[in-house]
Amino acid sequence: MRKVVLLILFAGFLSCQKTNERPNIVFIMTDDHAAHAISAYGSRLNQTPNIDRLAEAGVRFNNAFCTNAICAPSRAVILSGKYSHLNGVRDNRARFDSSQVTFPKLLQQVGYQTAMIGKWHLKSAPTGFDYWSVLPGQGHYYNPDFIEMGERKRVPGYVTDLITDFSIDWLEKRDKDKPFLLMYQHKAPHRNWMPSPEHLTMYDDTEFPLPPTFDDDYATRSAAAREQEMTVENHFYDDWDMKLNGPIGEGNLIGNAWGGVLERMDEQQRAAWQAAYNPKNAAFRAANLSGQALKEWKYQRYMQDYLATIASVDENIGRLLDYLDANGLAENTLIVYTSDQGFFLGDHGWFDKRFMYEEALRMPLIMRYPKAIAPGSVNEDIVLNLDFAPTFLDFAGVSAPEAMQGHSLRPLLADGKQADWRTSMYYHYFEFPAVHQVKRHYGVRTHDFKLIHFYNDIDAWELFDLRNDPYELKNVYDDPAYAETVQELKAELSKLRGQYRDNEG
Ligand code: SGN
Ligand code: CA
């Protein structure tokens, strides 16, 4: 009898422990890493074995979207759990009001140790962190400056390795009796895609397949698709993007930026760089390409460099995961892999993001937490960067403030499907006129359709039937067969705009 009572007491203690258990959170975010450059998402381009490790042991979200596909805005949405027009960061020019409520602040208040390491890009200094060391602005790939708790210094090395070193150092030094939040945020694979010394030639012999929409002529689309400035064909800078570099100081663009990045390297790094690029550049010049062949060459160079920076990200994530394993942190840590938005990898003939089209809208999103997530699971619900803050708060046992507009993803993890989950999402992009000249637009996406309204210096609509046209090549807005769908989606769009209190545009 006594034994039974003890057993019951013990079981009660265990379940109590379980509900009180607060996981550590490692939030891994890269900059501009498209889901279609991750092997767990079926990439035709590259292998990412360490990101895949997370997917194999956790959940992969197939319909994770951002609400505004550009850097600072996405980061502000993630921190605040609010749309851009409410958190104030509509575009990259805005400054994040760091006095507002963010999930790191709320975690800090309930005893989490918090750290923010790597790309920040919100102009104001990070708040809500016990420790922070961030890149100023976009940061540099080689020998970057970091602002560590307000103090700026240049650190020798390659940015992706350094962000990982600093993250592991912080984990090592933290108070091991408290749960932690680590925001481990890479600069890579942001433009201008400078690979580490180890990866300078890794894709030299690879011929990447062209995306199916590489030669999109935008025939049925609005002027917005035609008038952007982000084509592989015409908008790469020869030295900055294509690394067709002459001696420092020669033909430099964007305020001598290319000269700047080369000057930043030490002699050894620069020598490795020149040894890798000079022969391939000489071969390129000798081939004297033009027209389609030149466009395809640019795509290959772009992919070689973009994917080589991702190779460093993947290896470094492996290093961090190994650290967590070796230190008994794998079981009790929620690990998230994501990127601030997607990216065009030659899709529609483009690089960059901004548009509500699939490749930019879609975020990779993978979560591993052995205690709550079944290994190898896949989720098809429409989830948003807006949901991250409520999710992390939920796992930490904190109720999300009313003002946060997203929803915790936790119920989706438990038993697959939550009956009343959203079936549409709202998007709004503001940064125009600006680099790449993507016009302002807002829109709604459901599982089957996407309706976009471009406004400001234009008034144009696009409708895509994603079931029959997953690459969004055919705008069917004016097709009478879709008249009813247009009506329904316009009603949905205005409902969402009301619900999220957005009356801009
Ligand atoms: C820089 C890039 C652009 C990019 C923006 C925003 N040009 O201006 O290509 O769209 O950042 O990127 S660069 O030549 O300076 O690299 S974001 O990820 O920060 O939103
Ligand atoms: Ca970005």
Short mmCIF file of C-alpha atoms and ligand atoms in Angstrom, two decimals:
data_model
loop_
_atom_site.label_atom_id
_atom_site.label_comp_id
_atom_site.label_asym_id
_atom_site.label_seq_id
_atom_site.Cartn_x
_atom_site.Cartn_y
_atom_site.Cartn_z
CA MET A 1 0.00 0.00 0.00
CA ARG A 2 2.73 2.44 0.99
CA LYS A 3 4.55 1.53 -2.21
CA VAL A 4 1.48 2.37 -4.28
CA VAL A 5 1.07 5.74 -2.59
CA LEU A 6 4.72 6.51 -3.17
CA LEU A 7 4.40 5.51 -6.80
CA ILE A 8 1.37 7.74 -7.25
CA LEU A 9 3.20 10.59 -5.57
CA PHE A 10 6.21 10.02 -7.80
CA ALA A 11 4.06 9.95 -10.94
CA GLY A 12 2.40 13.17 -9.81
CA PHE A 13 5.79 14.76 -9.25
CA LEU A 14 6.94 13.68 -12.71
CA SER A 15 3.91 15.12 -14.49
CA CYS A 16 4.23 18.30 -12.48
CA GLN A 17 7.88 18.52 -13.46
CA LYS A 18 6.83 18.05 -17.04
CA THR A 19 4.32 20.88 -17.09
CA ASN A 20 6.74 23.19 -15.33
CA GLU A 21 9.56 22.34 -17.63
CA ARG A 22 10.60 25.26 -19.74
CA PRO A 23 12.69 24.43 -22.77
CA ASN A 24 15.74 26.35 -23.81
CA ILE A 25 15.23 28.03 -27.18
CA VAL A 26 17.83 28.26 -29.92
CA PHE A 27 16.49 30.43 -32.70
CA ILE A 28 18.64 30.01 -35.81
CA MET A 29 17.91 32.52 -38.51
CA THR A 30 19.79 33.13 -41.73
CA ASP A 31 19.40 36.04 -44.11
CA ASP A 32 17.79 35.31 -47.49
CA HIS A 33 18.02 31.52 -47.40
CA ALA A 34 15.30 30.19 -49.70
CA ALA A 35 13.65 26.91 -48.74
CA HIS A 36 14.48 25.55 -52.19
CA ALA A 37 18.18 25.68 -51.25
CA ILE A 38 17.72 23.20 -48.39
CA SER A 39 17.86 19.48 -49.10
CA ALA A 40 15.17 18.74 -46.50
CA TYR A 41 12.88 20.81 -48.74
CA GLY A 42 13.92 18.87 -51.84
CA SER A 43 16.57 21.27 -53.17
CA ARG A 44 17.76 20.43 -56.68
CA LEU A 45 20.84 22.56 -56.04
CA ASN A 46 22.67 21.59 -52.85
CA GLN A 47 22.89 19.42 -49.76
CA THR A 48 22.39 20.79 -46.24
CA PRO A 49 23.00 17.74 -44.03
CA ASN A 50 22.93 19.60 -40.73
CA ILE A 51 19.73 21.52 -41.35
CA ASP A 52 18.33 18.18 -42.52
CA ARG A 53 19.36 16.68 -39.19
CA LEU A 54 16.89 19.04 -37.54
CA ALA A 55 14.13 18.13 -39.99
CA GLU A 56 14.71 14.41 -39.54
CA ALA A 57 14.33 14.73 -35.79
CA GLY A 58 11.61 17.38 -35.86
CA VAL A 59 8.97 19.05 -38.00
CA ARG A 60 9.23 20.72 -41.38
CA PHE A 61 6.61 23.36 -42.14
CA ASN A 62 5.80 23.42 -45.84
CA ASN A 63 3.65 26.53 -45.79
CA ALA A 64 5.53 28.99 -43.59
CA PHE A 65 5.27 32.54 -44.93
CA CYS A 66 6.50 35.98 -44.00
CA THR A 67 4.15 38.93 -43.88
CA ASN A 68 6.57 41.37 -45.59
CA ALA A 69 9.47 39.79 -47.48
CA ILE A 70 12.35 42.00 -46.48
CA CYS A 71 14.90 41.89 -43.75
CA ALA A 72 14.32 44.46 -41.00
CA PRO A 73 10.53 44.23 -41.31
CA SER A 74 10.55 40.44 -40.94
CA ARG A 75 12.82 40.68 -37.90
CA ALA A 76 10.56 43.30 -36.31
CA VAL A 77 7.51 41.08 -36.89
CA ILE A 78 9.31 38.14 -35.29
CA LEU A 79 10.31 40.10 -32.19
CA SER A 80 7.02 41.95 -31.67
CA GLY A 81 4.45 39.47 -32.98
CA LYS A 82 2.81 42.36 -34.83
CA TYR A 83 2.42 43.39 -38.47
CA SER A 84 4.78 46.04 -39.89
CA HIS A 85 2.30 48.92 -39.79
CA LEU A 86 1.89 48.35 -36.03
CA ASN A 87 5.47 47.59 -35.01
CA GLY A 88 6.62 50.57 -37.09
CA VAL A 89 9.21 48.81 -39.28
CA ARG A 90 7.57 48.95 -42.71
CA ASP A 91 10.86 48.90 -44.59
CA ASN A 92 14.62 48.62 -44.12
CA ARG A 93 14.91 52.36 -43.58
CA ALA A 94 12.86 52.38 -40.39
CA ARG A 95 14.29 52.21 -36.92
CA PHE A 96 12.85 49.62 -34.54
CA ASP A 97 11.28 51.24 -31.49
CA SER A 98 13.10 49.16 -28.93
CA SER A 99 10.83 50.23 -26.10
CA GLN A 100 8.03 48.03 -27.44
CA VAL A 101 7.15 44.62 -26.04
CA THR A 102 9.11 41.75 -27.58
CA PHE A 103 9.22 38.06 -26.79
CA PRO A 104 12.88 38.14 -25.60
CA LYS A 105 11.91 40.79 -23.03
CA LEU A 106 9.04 38.67 -21.78
CA LEU A 107 11.25 35.58 -21.56
CA GLN A 108 13.86 37.58 -19.69
CA GLN A 109 11.21 38.65 -17.19
CA VAL A 110 10.37 35.05 -16.35
CA GLY A 111 13.97 34.11 -15.73
CA TYR A 112 15.35 33.17 -19.12
CA GLN A 113 18.89 34.18 -19.93
CA THR A 114 18.81 35.81 -23.31
CA ALA A 115 21.41 36.44 -25.98
CA MET A 116 21.36 37.90 -29.47
CA ILE A 117 24.39 37.14 -31.65
CA GLY A 118 24.91 38.02 -35.33
CA LYS A 119 22.78 39.95 -37.80
CA TRP A 120 20.32 42.34 -36.19
CA HIS A 121 19.66 45.11 -38.75
CA LEU A 122 17.10 47.06 -36.74
CA LYS A 123 19.12 50.25 -36.21
CA SER A 124 18.27 50.70 -32.53
CA ALA A 125 20.41 48.75 -30.05
CA PRO A 126 19.02 45.33 -29.05
CA THR A 127 16.87 45.33 -25.90
CA GLY A 128 15.67 42.36 -23.88
CA PHE A 129 19.03 40.59 -24.02
CA ASP A 130 21.47 39.89 -21.21
CA TYR A 131 24.16 39.65 -23.83
CA TRP A 132 24.33 40.89 -27.39
CA SER A 133 26.96 41.11 -30.06
CA VAL A 134 25.64 42.19 -33.43
CA LEU A 135 26.88 43.16 -36.87
CA PRO A 136 26.41 46.85 -37.66
CA GLY A 137 23.86 47.10 -40.52
CA GLN A 138 24.37 44.32 -43.05
CA GLY A 139 27.79 43.40 -41.67
CA HIS A 140 30.79 42.05 -43.58
CA TYR A 141 31.73 38.52 -44.58
CA TYR A 142 35.46 38.91 -43.92
CA ASN A 143 36.93 40.32 -40.72
CA PRO A 144 33.61 41.88 -39.75
CA ASP A 145 32.98 44.51 -37.11
CA PHE A 146 30.75 43.50 -34.21
CA ILE A 147 29.05 45.78 -31.72
CA GLU A 148 29.32 43.88 -28.46
CA MET A 149 27.11 45.40 -25.76
CA GLY A 150 27.61 48.83 -27.32
CA GLU A 151 31.30 48.52 -28.07
CA ARG A 152 32.43 48.26 -31.68
CA LYS A 153 35.42 46.17 -32.68
CA ARG A 154 36.78 44.41 -35.75
CA VAL A 155 37.23 40.67 -35.42
CA PRO A 156 39.49 38.64 -37.72
CA GLY A 157 37.85 35.64 -39.39
CA TYR A 158 34.84 34.65 -41.49
CA VAL A 159 31.49 35.94 -40.31
CA THR A 160 29.58 32.63 -40.21
CA ASP A 161 32.34 30.94 -38.20
CA LEU A 162 32.58 33.91 -35.83
CA ILE A 163 28.86 34.09 -35.10
CA THR A 164 29.00 30.41 -34.20
CA ASP A 165 32.13 30.80 -32.06
CA PHE A 166 30.50 33.64 -30.10
CA SER A 167 27.30 31.64 -29.67
CA ILE A 168 29.13 28.60 -28.32
CA ASP A 169 31.23 30.83 -26.03
CA TRP A 170 28.06 32.34 -24.63
CA LEU A 171 26.49 28.92 -24.09
CA GLU A 172 29.65 27.84 -22.32
CA LYS A 173 29.65 30.87 -19.99
CA ARG A 174 25.94 31.08 -19.24
CA ASP A 175 24.40 30.37 -15.86
CA LYS A 176 23.64 26.67 -16.25
CA ASP A 177 20.80 26.75 -13.73
CA LYS A 178 18.54 28.92 -15.84
CA PRO A 179 16.75 28.26 -19.14
CA PHE A 180 18.07 30.27 -22.06
CA LEU A 181 17.10 31.91 -25.32
CA LEU A 182 19.87 32.14 -27.89
CA MET A 183 19.17 34.06 -31.08
CA TYR A 184 21.88 32.81 -33.43
CA GLN A 185 21.46 34.91 -36.55
CA HIS A 186 23.63 34.63 -39.62
CA LYS A 187 24.46 37.24 -42.21
CA ALA A 188 24.84 34.57 -44.87
CA PRO A 189 23.62 33.98 -47.53
CA HIS A 190 22.95 37.72 -48.04
CA ARG A 191 24.19 39.53 -51.15
CA ASN A 192 27.10 39.80 -52.21
CA TRP A 193 27.56 36.11 -51.39
CA MET A 194 31.24 35.90 -50.43
CA PRO A 195 32.23 32.29 -49.66
CA SER A 196 34.67 31.42 -46.90
CA PRO A 197 38.28 30.63 -47.87
CA GLU A 198 37.47 26.90 -47.55
CA HIS A 199 34.55 27.08 -49.98
CA LEU A 200 35.85 29.39 -52.69
CA THR A 201 35.97 26.72 -55.37
CA MET A 202 33.56 24.12 -54.03
CA TYR A 203 31.03 24.49 -56.85
CA ASP A 204 33.44 25.26 -59.70
CA ASP A 205 32.59 22.01 -61.45
CA THR A 206 28.88 22.05 -60.76
CA GLU A 207 26.36 22.94 -63.44
CA PHE A 208 23.22 24.03 -61.64
CA PRO A 209 19.86 23.29 -63.27
CA LEU A 210 18.03 26.40 -64.45
CA PRO A 211 14.79 27.09 -62.63
CA PRO A 212 11.69 26.37 -64.74
CA THR A 213 10.77 30.08 -64.76
CA PHE A 214 14.25 31.38 -65.62
CA ASP A 215 13.07 32.94 -68.89
CA ASP A 216 9.72 34.23 -67.63
CA ASP A 217 8.50 37.02 -69.94
CA TYR A 218 5.86 38.30 -67.43
CA ALA A 219 3.40 38.32 -70.34
CA THR A 220 0.17 38.18 -68.33
CA ARG A 221 1.39 40.08 -65.30
CA SER A 222 1.22 43.65 -64.09
CA ALA A 223 3.86 46.29 -64.78
CA ALA A 224 5.25 45.56 -61.30
CA ALA A 225 6.73 42.26 -62.47
CA ARG A 226 8.27 43.88 -65.54
CA GLU A 227 9.57 47.09 -63.99
CA GLN A 228 11.58 45.70 -61.07
CA GLU A 229 15.38 45.93 -61.06
CA MET A 230 16.51 42.53 -59.92
CA THR A 231 17.15 40.45 -62.98
CA VAL A 232 20.03 38.03 -63.29
CA GLU A 233 20.42 39.32 -66.82
CA ASN A 234 20.77 43.05 -66.17
CA HIS A 235 21.08 43.96 -62.50
CA PHE A 236 24.13 42.23 -61.11
CA TYR A 237 27.19 44.41 -60.65
CA ASP A 238 30.19 42.88 -62.41
CA ASP A 239 32.57 43.24 -59.51
CA TRP A 240 30.32 43.25 -56.42
CA ASP A 241 28.05 40.37 -57.38
CA MET A 242 29.92 38.54 -60.11
CA LYS A 243 33.40 38.96 -58.55
CA LEU A 244 34.85 39.93 -61.89
CA ASN A 245 37.31 41.96 -59.94
CA GLY A 246 40.24 43.81 -61.34
CA PRO A 247 42.85 45.32 -59.05
CA ILE A 248 41.48 47.20 -56.05
CA GLY A 249 40.24 50.59 -57.08
CA GLU A 250 39.48 49.63 -60.67
CA GLY A 251 35.91 49.99 -61.87
CA ASN A 252 34.47 49.84 -58.39
CA LEU A 253 30.76 50.28 -57.81
CA ILE A 254 28.40 51.33 -55.05
CA GLY A 255 30.67 53.73 -53.25
CA ASN A 256 33.75 51.60 -53.84
CA ALA A 257 32.15 48.76 -51.89
CA TRP A 258 34.02 46.08 -53.77
CA GLY A 259 37.37 47.73 -53.09
CA GLY A 260 36.23 47.99 -49.49
CA VAL A 261 35.60 44.29 -49.04
CA LEU A 262 38.88 43.35 -50.67
CA GLU A 263 40.81 45.85 -48.60
CA ARG A 264 39.25 44.42 -45.50
CA MET A 265 40.82 41.03 -46.12
CA ASP A 266 44.24 40.19 -44.77
CA GLU A 267 46.94 39.27 -47.26
CA GLN A 268 46.37 35.57 -46.95
CA GLN A 269 42.62 35.82 -47.41
CA ARG A 270 43.04 38.10 -50.41
CA ALA A 271 45.61 35.79 -51.97
CA ALA A 272 43.25 32.80 -51.55
CA TRP A 273 40.47 34.86 -53.06
CA GLN A 274 42.47 35.95 -56.09
CA ALA A 275 43.86 32.45 -56.60
CA ALA A 276 40.33 31.08 -56.70
CA TYR A 277 38.65 33.73 -58.86
CA ASN A 278 41.37 34.91 -61.23
CA PRO A 279 41.58 31.73 -63.34
CA LYS A 280 37.80 31.36 -63.62
CA ASN A 281 37.43 35.03 -64.45
CA ALA A 282 40.11 34.73 -67.13
CA ALA A 283 38.24 31.77 -68.64
CA PHE A 284 35.02 33.79 -68.58
CA ARG A 285 36.63 36.73 -70.36
CA ALA A 286 38.16 34.47 -72.99
CA ALA A 287 34.76 32.90 -73.70
CA ASN A 288 33.36 36.34 -74.62
CA LEU A 289 29.76 35.33 -73.90
CA SER A 290 26.69 37.33 -74.79
CA GLY A 291 22.90 37.06 -74.77
CA GLN A 292 21.39 33.93 -73.25
CA ALA A 293 24.80 32.31 -72.67
CA LEU A 294 25.91 35.31 -70.62
CA LYS A 295 22.67 35.31 -68.63
CA GLU A 296 23.16 31.62 -67.86
CA TRP A 297 26.80 32.16 -66.88
CA LYS A 298 25.70 34.86 -64.43
CA TYR A 299 23.17 32.47 -62.93
CA GLN A 300 25.87 29.83 -62.46
CA ARG A 301 28.26 32.27 -60.78
CA TYR A 302 25.42 33.53 -58.57
CA MET A 303 24.47 30.01 -57.49
CA GLN A 304 28.09 28.95 -56.92
CA ASP A 305 28.66 31.79 -54.50
CA TYR A 306 25.24 31.86 -52.85
CA LEU A 307 25.29 28.13 -52.18
CA ALA A 308 28.92 28.17 -51.00
CA THR A 309 27.98 30.67 -48.27
CA ILE A 310 25.18 28.27 -47.30
CA ALA A 311 27.69 25.42 -47.02
CA SER A 312 29.40 27.39 -44.22
CA VAL A 313 26.07 28.02 -42.53
CA ASP A 314 25.22 24.34 -42.62
CA GLU A 315 28.61 23.24 -41.27
CA ASN A 316 28.42 25.76 -38.47
CA ILE A 317 24.91 24.69 -37.53
CA GLY A 318 26.38 21.18 -37.30
CA ARG A 319 29.00 22.50 -34.94
CA LEU A 320 26.37 24.14 -32.73
CA LEU A 321 24.18 21.01 -32.75
CA ASP A 322 27.20 18.92 -31.75
CA TYR A 323 27.81 21.28 -28.85
CA LEU A 324 24.21 20.94 -27.68
CA ASP A 325 24.43 17.12 -27.98
CA ALA A 326 27.72 16.92 -26.13
CA ASN A 327 26.41 19.09 -23.31
CA GLY A 328 23.17 17.25 -22.69
CA LEU A 329 21.07 20.05 -24.17
CA ALA A 330 19.50 18.22 -27.09
CA GLU A 331 16.44 16.94 -25.21
CA ASN A 332 15.37 20.09 -23.49
CA THR A 333 16.00 22.63 -26.23
CA LEU A 334 13.56 23.84 -28.84
CA ILE A 335 15.65 24.50 -31.92
CA VAL A 336 14.20 26.53 -34.76
CA TYR A 337 15.70 26.97 -38.19
CA THR A 338 14.35 29.75 -40.39
CA SER A 339 15.33 32.65 -42.62
CA ASP A 340 13.96 36.20 -42.57
CA GLN A 341 12.30 35.54 -45.93
CA GLY A 342 12.78 33.51 -49.08
CA PHE A 343 14.78 34.46 -52.16
CA PHE A 344 14.62 34.20 -55.94
CA LEU A 345 17.30 31.81 -57.16
CA GLY A 346 16.98 32.79 -60.80
CA ASP A 347 13.25 32.06 -60.50
CA HIS A 348 11.35 34.41 -62.83
CA GLY A 349 14.81 35.51 -63.98
CA TRP A 350 15.46 37.22 -60.62
CA PHE A 351 17.54 37.47 -57.49
CA ASP A 352 16.40 39.24 -54.25
CA LYS A 353 12.94 38.95 -52.64
CA ARG A 354 10.23 41.59 -51.76
CA PHE A 355 7.46 40.25 -54.03
CA MET A 356 4.61 38.22 -52.61
CA TYR A 357 5.46 35.50 -55.14
CA GLU A 358 6.12 32.06 -53.68
CA GLU A 359 9.93 31.93 -53.67
CA ALA A 360 10.24 35.12 -51.62
CA LEU A 361 7.11 34.71 -49.51
CA ARG A 362 8.00 31.22 -48.30
CA MET A 363 10.28 30.87 -45.28
CA PRO A 364 12.07 27.68 -44.41
CA LEU A 365 10.81 26.63 -40.99
CA ILE A 366 12.03 23.58 -39.14
CA MET A 367 11.62 22.91 -35.41
CA ARG A 368 13.11 20.23 -33.25
CA TYR A 369 12.06 19.57 -29.68
CA PRO A 370 12.06 15.87 -28.86
CA LYS A 371 9.65 16.32 -25.96
CA ALA A 372 6.85 17.75 -28.05
CA ILE A 373 7.55 17.11 -31.72
CA ALA A 374 7.48 13.74 -33.47
CA PRO A 375 10.58 13.06 -35.57
CA GLY A 376 10.26 13.50 -39.32
CA SER A 377 6.88 15.23 -39.17
CA VAL A 378 5.63 17.54 -41.89
CA ASN A 379 3.04 20.27 -41.45
CA GLU A 380 1.01 21.85 -44.26
CA ASP A 381 -0.81 24.57 -42.30
CA ILE A 382 -0.37 28.23 -43.18
CA VAL A 383 1.98 29.54 -40.50
CA LEU A 384 3.64 32.95 -40.30
CA ASN A 385 6.65 34.72 -38.84
CA LEU A 386 3.96 36.55 -36.84
CA ASP A 387 3.41 33.28 -34.94
CA PHE A 388 6.97 32.86 -33.69
CA ALA A 389 6.71 35.14 -30.63
CA PRO A 390 3.46 33.56 -29.34
CA THR A 391 4.96 30.10 -29.94
CA PHE A 392 8.10 30.74 -27.89
CA LEU A 393 6.10 32.38 -25.12
CA ASP A 394 3.73 29.41 -25.06
CA PHE A 395 6.61 26.96 -24.66
CA ALA A 396 7.97 29.07 -21.83
CA GLY A 397 4.58 29.08 -20.10
CA VAL A 398 3.96 32.80 -20.65
CA SER A 399 0.67 33.96 -22.13
CA ALA A 400 1.12 36.15 -25.18
CA PRO A 401 0.02 39.77 -24.80
CA GLU A 402 -3.32 40.59 -26.48
CA ALA A 403 -1.56 42.98 -28.84
CA MET A 404 0.42 40.18 -30.47
CA GLN A 405 -1.34 39.19 -33.69
CA GLY A 406 -0.02 35.69 -34.30
CA HIS A 407 -0.86 32.34 -32.75
CA SER A 408 1.21 29.73 -30.99
CA LEU A 409 2.16 26.86 -33.28
CA ARG A 410 2.25 24.50 -30.36
CA PRO A 411 -1.22 23.00 -30.92
CA LEU A 412 -0.17 22.11 -34.47
CA LEU A 413 2.78 20.17 -33.12
CA ALA A 414 0.87 18.11 -30.61
CA ASP A 415 -1.50 16.19 -32.81
CA GLY A 416 -0.96 17.40 -36.30
CA LYS A 417 -4.03 19.43 -37.02
CA GLN A 418 -5.95 22.06 -35.14
CA ALA A 419 -9.47 22.43 -36.50
CA ASP A 420 -9.76 26.20 -36.31
CA TRP A 421 -6.36 27.15 -37.75
CA ARG A 422 -6.16 30.01 -40.30
CA THR A 423 -6.82 29.16 -43.94
CA SER A 424 -5.55 32.43 -45.40
CA MET A 425 -2.70 34.84 -44.76
CA TYR A 426 -2.22 38.57 -45.24
CA TYR A 427 0.87 40.20 -46.75
CA HIS A 428 1.98 43.83 -47.14
CA TYR A 429 5.21 45.13 -48.72
CA PHE A 430 6.05 48.85 -48.51
CA GLU A 431 9.63 49.64 -49.61
CA PHE A 432 9.15 51.61 -52.84
CA PRO A 433 10.74 53.51 -54.46
CA ALA A 434 13.95 51.81 -53.37
CA VAL A 435 16.67 49.45 -54.47
CA HIS A 436 15.23 46.78 -56.86
CA GLN A 437 12.13 48.92 -57.48
CA VAL A 438 9.52 46.42 -56.37
CA LYS A 439 6.24 48.27 -56.21
CA ARG A 440 4.15 48.46 -53.05
CA HIS A 441 1.60 45.72 -52.74
CA TYR A 442 -0.60 43.79 -50.38
CA GLY A 443 -2.44 40.55 -50.85
CA VAL A 444 -3.98 37.39 -49.55
CA ARG A 445 -2.89 33.78 -50.01
CA THR A 446 -5.01 30.74 -49.31
CA HIS A 447 -4.00 27.12 -49.87
CA ASP A 448 -5.22 27.37 -53.45
CA PHE A 449 -5.08 31.00 -54.58
CA LYS A 450 -3.16 34.22 -54.29
CA LEU A 451 -4.56 37.69 -54.93
CA ILE A 452 -2.19 40.67 -55.05
CA HIS A 453 -2.92 44.38 -55.34
CA PHE A 454 -0.05 46.61 -56.48
CA TYR A 455 -0.60 50.26 -55.56
CA ASN A 456 1.09 53.64 -55.10
CA ASP A 457 2.27 54.58 -58.61
CA ILE A 458 0.12 51.81 -60.11
CA ASP A 459 -3.27 50.18 -59.51
CA ALA A 460 -3.05 46.59 -60.69
CA TRP A 461 -4.28 43.20 -59.53
CA GLU A 462 -2.93 39.70 -60.04
CA LEU A 463 -4.63 36.40 -59.28
CA PHE A 464 -2.87 33.04 -59.38
CA ASP A 465 -4.46 29.62 -59.25
CA LEU A 466 -1.76 27.84 -57.28
CA ARG A 467 -3.29 24.41 -57.89
CA ASN A 468 -2.80 24.65 -61.66
CA ASP A 469 -0.06 27.25 -61.80
CA PRO A 470 2.32 26.71 -58.86
CA TYR A 471 5.00 28.88 -60.51
CA GLU A 472 2.66 31.85 -60.87
CA LEU A 473 3.20 32.41 -64.55
CA LYS A 474 -0.40 33.09 -65.45
CA ASN A 475 -2.29 36.00 -63.98
CA VAL A 476 -5.98 35.03 -64.25
CA TYR A 477 -7.41 38.14 -62.60
CA ASP A 478 -9.32 39.14 -65.74
CA ASP A 479 -10.41 35.61 -66.66
CA PRO A 480 -14.25 35.48 -66.28
CA ALA A 481 -13.96 31.89 -65.05
CA TYR A 482 -12.36 33.28 -61.89
CA ALA A 483 -14.76 36.19 -61.30
CA GLU A 484 -16.30 34.54 -58.26
CA THR A 485 -12.90 33.66 -56.79
CA VAL A 486 -11.80 37.27 -57.20
CA GLN A 487 -14.87 38.40 -55.32
CA GLU A 488 -14.35 35.93 -52.50
CA LEU A 489 -10.68 36.76 -52.15
CA LYS A 490 -11.34 40.49 -52.14
CA ALA A 491 -13.80 39.95 -49.31
CA GLU A 492 -11.21 37.84 -47.46
CA LEU A 493 -8.56 40.49 -48.05
CA SER A 494 -10.70 43.25 -46.62
CA LYS A 495 -11.63 41.06 -43.66
CA LEU A 496 -7.93 40.46 -42.92
CA ARG A 497 -7.06 44.13 -43.34
CA GLY A 498 -9.77 44.95 -40.83
CA GLN A 499 -8.73 42.23 -38.43
CA TYR A 500 -5.08 43.32 -38.50
CA ARG A 501 -6.03 47.02 -38.51
CA ASP A 502 -4.18 47.85 -41.71
CA ASN A 503 -5.74 50.62 -43.77
CA GLU A 504 -2.58 51.75 -45.54
CA GLY A 505 -2.35 51.54 -49.32
C1 SGN B 1 21.23 45.66 -49.87
C2 SGN B 1 21.40 44.79 -51.10
C3 SGN B 1 20.07 44.60 -51.80
C4 SGN B 1 19.06 44.05 -50.80
C5 SGN B 1 18.98 44.96 -49.60
C6 SGN B 1 18.05 44.49 -48.53
N1 SGN B 1 22.34 45.39 -52.01
O1 SGN B 1 20.84 46.94 -50.24
O2 SGN B 1 20.24 43.70 -52.87
O3 SGN B 1 17.79 43.92 -51.37
O4 SGN B 1 20.27 45.07 -49.02
O5 SGN B 1 18.39 43.21 -48.09
S1 SGN B 1 23.91 45.21 -51.71
O6 SGN B 1 24.55 45.34 -52.99
O7 SGN B 1 24.31 46.26 -50.81
O8 SGN B 1 24.16 43.91 -51.12
S2 SGN B 1 17.86 42.78 -46.70
O9 SGN B 1 18.06 41.33 -46.56
O10 SGN B 1 18.61 43.51 -45.70
O11 SGN B 1 16.45 43.13 -46.68
CA CA B 2 16.96 39.21 -45.68
#
